[in-house]
Short mmCIF file of C-alpha atoms in Angstrom, two decimals:
data_model
loop_
_atom_site.label_atom_id
_atom_site.label_comp_id
_atom_site.label_asym_id
_atom_site.label_seq_id
_atom_site.Cartn_x
_atom_site.Cartn_y
_atom_site.Cartn_z
CA SER U 15 2.07 2.72 -23.14
CA THR U 16 -0.41 5.18 -21.67
CA ASN U 17 -3.40 3.08 -22.76
CA HIS U 18 -5.67 2.42 -19.77
CA LYS U 19 -6.07 -1.29 -20.64
CA ASP U 20 -2.32 -1.84 -20.88
CA ILE U 21 -1.75 -0.09 -17.55
CA GLY U 22 -4.65 -2.03 -16.02
CA SER U 23 -3.03 -5.28 -17.18
CA LEU U 24 0.35 -4.18 -15.78
CA TYR U 25 -1.30 -3.54 -12.41
CA LEU U 26 -2.99 -6.97 -12.48
CA TRP U 27 0.24 -8.81 -13.40
CA PHE U 28 2.18 -6.88 -10.76
CA SER U 29 -0.51 -7.72 -8.21
CA PHE U 30 -0.29 -11.41 -9.15
CA ILE U 31 3.52 -11.46 -8.75
CA MET U 32 3.21 -9.73 -5.35
CA PHE U 33 0.48 -12.22 -4.40
CA LEU U 34 2.90 -15.08 -5.07
CA THR U 35 5.71 -13.28 -3.20
CA GLY U 36 3.53 -12.57 -0.16
CA GLY U 37 2.15 -16.11 -0.44
CA ALA U 38 5.67 -17.57 -0.24
CA MET U 39 6.16 -15.63 2.99
CA ALA U 40 2.83 -16.97 4.28
CA MET U 41 4.14 -20.50 3.60
CA VAL U 42 7.19 -19.79 5.78
CA ILE U 43 4.87 -18.54 8.55
CA ARG U 44 2.53 -21.55 8.32
CA ALA U 45 5.44 -24.03 8.18
CA GLU U 46 6.89 -22.50 11.35
CA LEU U 47 3.50 -22.79 13.08
CA PHE U 48 2.86 -26.34 11.83
CA GLN U 49 3.62 -27.98 15.20
CA PRO U 50 4.15 -26.67 18.74
CA GLY U 51 7.87 -26.35 19.45
CA LEU U 52 8.92 -26.77 15.81
CA GLN U 53 11.59 -24.26 14.79
CA LEU U 54 12.41 -24.02 11.09
CA VAL U 55 13.50 -20.38 10.90
CA GLU U 56 15.04 -17.82 13.25
CA PRO U 57 12.46 -15.94 15.39
CA ASN U 58 13.67 -12.63 13.92
CA PHE U 59 13.26 -13.96 10.37
CA PHE U 60 9.76 -15.15 11.27
CA ASN U 61 8.93 -11.62 12.45
CA GLN U 62 10.33 -10.16 9.22
CA MET U 63 8.23 -12.56 7.15
CA THR U 64 5.10 -11.64 9.14
CA THR U 65 5.74 -7.91 8.64
CA VAL U 66 6.62 -7.97 4.95
CA HIS U 67 3.91 -10.53 4.16
CA GLY U 68 1.27 -8.15 5.54
CA LEU U 69 2.66 -5.09 3.76
CA ILE U 70 2.98 -6.92 0.44
CA MET U 71 -0.50 -8.44 0.59
CA VAL U 72 -2.20 -5.13 1.47
CA PHE U 73 -0.19 -2.65 -0.60
CA GLY U 74 1.23 -4.99 -3.27
CA ALA U 75 -1.49 -7.57 -4.01
CA VAL U 76 -4.92 -6.25 -2.99
CA MET U 77 -4.65 -2.53 -3.79
CA PRO U 78 -2.94 -2.80 -7.22
CA ALA U 79 -5.45 -5.52 -8.19
CA PHE U 80 -8.38 -3.16 -7.58
CA THR U 81 -6.54 -0.25 -9.20
CA GLY U 82 -5.90 -2.47 -12.23
CA LEU U 83 -9.60 -3.32 -12.46
CA ALA U 84 -10.45 0.38 -12.14
CA ASN U 85 -8.08 1.24 -14.98
CA TRP U 86 -9.52 -1.44 -17.19
CA LEU U 87 -13.21 -0.96 -16.49
CA ILE U 88 -14.00 2.64 -15.54
CA PRO U 89 -13.32 4.24 -18.97
CA MET U 90 -15.34 1.51 -20.70
CA MET U 91 -18.20 1.76 -18.22
CA ILE U 92 -18.58 5.52 -18.57
CA GLY U 93 -17.89 5.71 -22.32
CA ALA U 94 -14.54 7.48 -22.00
CA PRO U 95 -11.68 7.02 -24.51
CA ASP U 96 -9.10 6.57 -21.73
CA MET U 97 -8.33 7.74 -18.21
CA ALA U 98 -8.25 11.53 -17.86
CA LEU U 99 -4.55 11.70 -16.97
CA PRO U 100 -2.89 8.86 -18.89
CA ARG U 101 0.74 9.81 -18.25
CA MET U 102 0.15 10.20 -14.52
CA ASN U 103 -1.61 6.84 -14.73
CA ASN U 104 1.56 5.34 -16.18
CA TRP U 105 3.70 6.98 -13.53
CA SER U 106 1.49 5.80 -10.67
CA PHE U 107 2.08 2.23 -11.84
CA TRP U 108 5.79 2.36 -12.63
CA ILE U 109 6.87 3.66 -9.25
CA LEU U 110 5.34 0.58 -7.59
CA PRO U 111 7.96 -2.01 -8.70
CA PHE U 112 10.65 0.27 -7.26
CA ALA U 113 8.80 0.63 -3.96
CA PHE U 114 8.49 -3.13 -3.53
CA THR U 115 12.04 -3.79 -4.70
CA MET U 116 13.12 -1.45 -1.90
CA LEU U 117 10.85 -3.11 0.65
CA LEU U 118 12.14 -6.58 -0.27
CA SER U 119 15.79 -5.45 -0.42
CA SER U 120 15.46 -4.26 3.19
CA LEU U 121 15.38 -7.96 4.15
CA PHE U 122 19.02 -8.27 3.04
CA MET U 123 20.32 -5.32 5.09
CA GLU U 124 22.59 -5.78 8.07
CA GLY U 125 20.35 -6.12 11.11
CA GLY U 126 17.60 -7.62 8.97
CA GLY U 127 14.39 -6.28 7.47
CA PRO U 128 11.42 -4.69 9.23
CA ASN U 129 10.44 -7.07 12.04
CA PHE U 130 7.70 -5.18 13.89
CA GLY U 131 4.46 -6.44 12.31
CA TRP U 132 2.64 -4.89 9.35
CA THR U 133 0.93 -2.34 11.63
CA PHE U 134 4.44 -1.26 12.80
CA TYR U 135 3.33 -0.07 16.24
CA ALA U 136 5.65 2.22 18.15
CA PRO U 137 7.89 1.59 20.06
CA LEU U 138 8.60 -1.64 18.12
CA SER U 139 9.03 0.34 14.91
CA THR U 140 10.96 3.20 16.55
CA THR U 141 13.06 2.27 19.58
CA TYR U 142 13.52 -1.45 18.85
CA SER U 143 13.61 -1.58 15.06
CA PRO U 144 16.52 -2.34 12.69
CA ASP U 145 18.09 0.33 10.45
CA SER U 146 16.18 -1.03 7.44
CA THR U 147 13.19 0.88 8.85
CA ALA U 148 14.33 3.82 6.69
CA LEU U 149 13.86 1.77 3.50
CA PHE U 150 10.51 0.50 4.73
CA VAL U 151 9.32 4.10 5.36
CA PHE U 152 10.49 5.24 1.91
CA ALA U 153 8.70 2.29 0.27
CA ILE U 154 5.45 3.18 2.11
CA HIS U 155 5.77 6.78 0.94
CA ILE U 156 6.08 5.70 -2.69
CA MET U 157 3.10 3.32 -2.41
CA GLY U 158 1.06 6.15 -0.92
CA ILE U 159 2.03 8.55 -3.73
CA SER U 160 1.04 5.89 -6.26
CA SER U 161 -2.34 5.35 -4.60
CA MET U 162 -3.08 9.06 -4.42
CA MET U 163 -2.20 9.60 -8.07
CA ALA U 164 -4.42 6.69 -9.10
CA ALA U 165 -7.26 8.08 -6.97
CA ILE U 166 -6.94 11.58 -8.44
CA ASN U 167 -7.04 10.02 -11.90
CA VAL U 168 -10.21 8.08 -11.09
CA ILE U 169 -12.02 11.14 -9.74
CA VAL U 170 -11.05 13.40 -12.66
CA THR U 171 -12.02 10.68 -15.15
CA ILE U 172 -15.45 10.02 -13.63
CA VAL U 173 -16.28 13.71 -13.19
CA ASN U 174 -15.09 14.90 -16.61
CA LEU U 175 -15.15 12.08 -19.15
CA ARG U 176 -18.65 10.58 -18.89
CA ALA U 177 -20.33 10.05 -22.27
CA PRO U 178 -23.25 12.37 -23.16
CA GLY U 179 -26.35 11.12 -21.33
CA MET U 180 -24.35 9.25 -18.70
CA THR U 181 -25.79 11.06 -15.68
CA TRP U 182 -24.63 10.46 -12.11
CA MET U 183 -27.63 8.23 -11.45
CA LYS U 184 -26.83 6.09 -14.49
CA LEU U 185 -23.26 5.32 -13.39
CA PRO U 186 -22.61 1.60 -12.81
CA LEU U 187 -22.20 0.62 -9.15
CA PHE U 188 -18.53 -0.29 -9.70
CA VAL U 189 -17.84 3.27 -10.85
CA TRP U 190 -19.64 4.71 -7.83
CA THR U 191 -17.73 2.49 -5.42
CA TRP U 192 -14.45 3.56 -6.99
CA LEU U 193 -15.39 7.23 -6.86
CA ILE U 194 -15.97 6.94 -3.11
CA THR U 195 -12.85 4.79 -2.65
CA ALA U 196 -10.77 7.40 -4.49
CA PHE U 197 -11.94 10.19 -2.18
CA LEU U 198 -11.15 8.00 0.84
CA LEU U 199 -7.67 7.24 -0.50
CA ILE U 200 -6.88 10.91 -1.00
CA ALA U 201 -8.12 11.61 2.54
CA VAL U 202 -6.23 8.87 4.36
CA MET U 203 -2.98 8.27 2.45
CA PRO U 204 -1.40 11.53 3.73
CA VAL U 205 -2.27 10.39 7.27
CA LEU U 206 -0.24 7.21 6.76
CA ALA U 207 2.57 9.32 5.27
CA GLY U 208 2.51 11.47 8.42
CA ALA U 209 2.57 8.40 10.68
CA VAL U 210 5.57 6.78 8.95
CA THR U 211 7.41 10.13 8.81
CA MET U 212 6.99 10.45 12.57
CA VAL U 213 8.30 6.88 12.94
CA LEU U 214 11.29 7.87 10.79
CA THR U 215 12.12 11.03 12.76
CA ASP U 216 11.61 9.23 16.09
CA LYS U 217 14.07 6.56 15.04
CA PHE U 218 16.75 8.58 13.25
CA PHE U 219 16.35 12.26 14.17
CA GLY U 220 15.73 12.29 17.92
CA THR U 221 12.08 13.39 17.98
CA SER U 222 9.67 12.01 20.61
CA PHE U 223 6.27 11.74 18.92
CA PHE U 224 5.75 8.23 20.30
CA ASP U 225 8.27 8.26 23.16
CA THR U 226 6.83 8.94 26.63
CA ALA U 227 10.25 10.00 27.95
CA GLY U 228 10.16 12.98 25.60
CA GLY U 229 6.50 13.85 26.18
CA GLY U 230 5.14 11.70 23.34
CA ASP U 231 2.62 8.86 23.45
CA PRO U 232 2.94 5.42 21.80
CA VAL U 233 -0.86 5.05 21.90
CA MET U 234 -1.10 8.13 19.64
CA PHE U 235 0.59 6.02 16.97
CA GLN U 236 -2.30 3.57 17.03
CA HIS U 237 -4.85 6.36 16.70
CA ILE U 238 -3.05 7.88 13.71
CA PHE U 239 -2.43 4.50 12.10
CA TRP U 240 -6.05 3.37 12.35
CA PHE U 241 -7.32 6.75 11.21
CA PHE U 242 -5.63 5.66 7.99
CA GLY U 243 -6.27 1.94 8.39
CA HIS U 244 -10.01 1.63 8.53
CA PRO U 245 -11.00 3.93 5.63
CA GLU U 246 -8.23 2.17 3.68
CA VAL U 247 -9.82 -1.22 4.25
#
């Protein structure tokens, strides 16, 4: 379906499933930290849970939930028949299950899943990371593409499909907040894409963006990451 309510519901159900998945990982983390000295899982598995829990909660639970609400509510609030780009809307949802299947399947690779924390600071994510980093980077790229497509859709819808008489100053606050959020997403998602691409090339293709030995700087990673991270939040 390309109906905005159906796609909104798909986003909300997907978000709920990811919430339960990330929540299960949180339970592993809390069980491990229940008592000092208690060891239920391998330290490396604990690190993988911490990493994937964060990524799933941010990109899989919180963001799709808000995108689902945007899909449901924005057309109704502005008197539009649907979102402006319904097929792109559909596409931006349906690539998400594949992204998260990839992220979760990385946990079953030889050498284990991503184990460097959800902020994947270099050099943990470059020099010291497992080979599954490649899958993690690809999954982040797909999530970013999904977010940007959703944001483009929101902007085009709000600008072009308002009912007659629905002036900018009559827009509901929810619509305004999403309009601003959409601009922020389009601004910062490519920055994250750049950061993870540099992580990928540092790890697999011999570049030195974050490696001091080659003239790079690991602290630069933090600057790039948080240039994405705060507007995202």
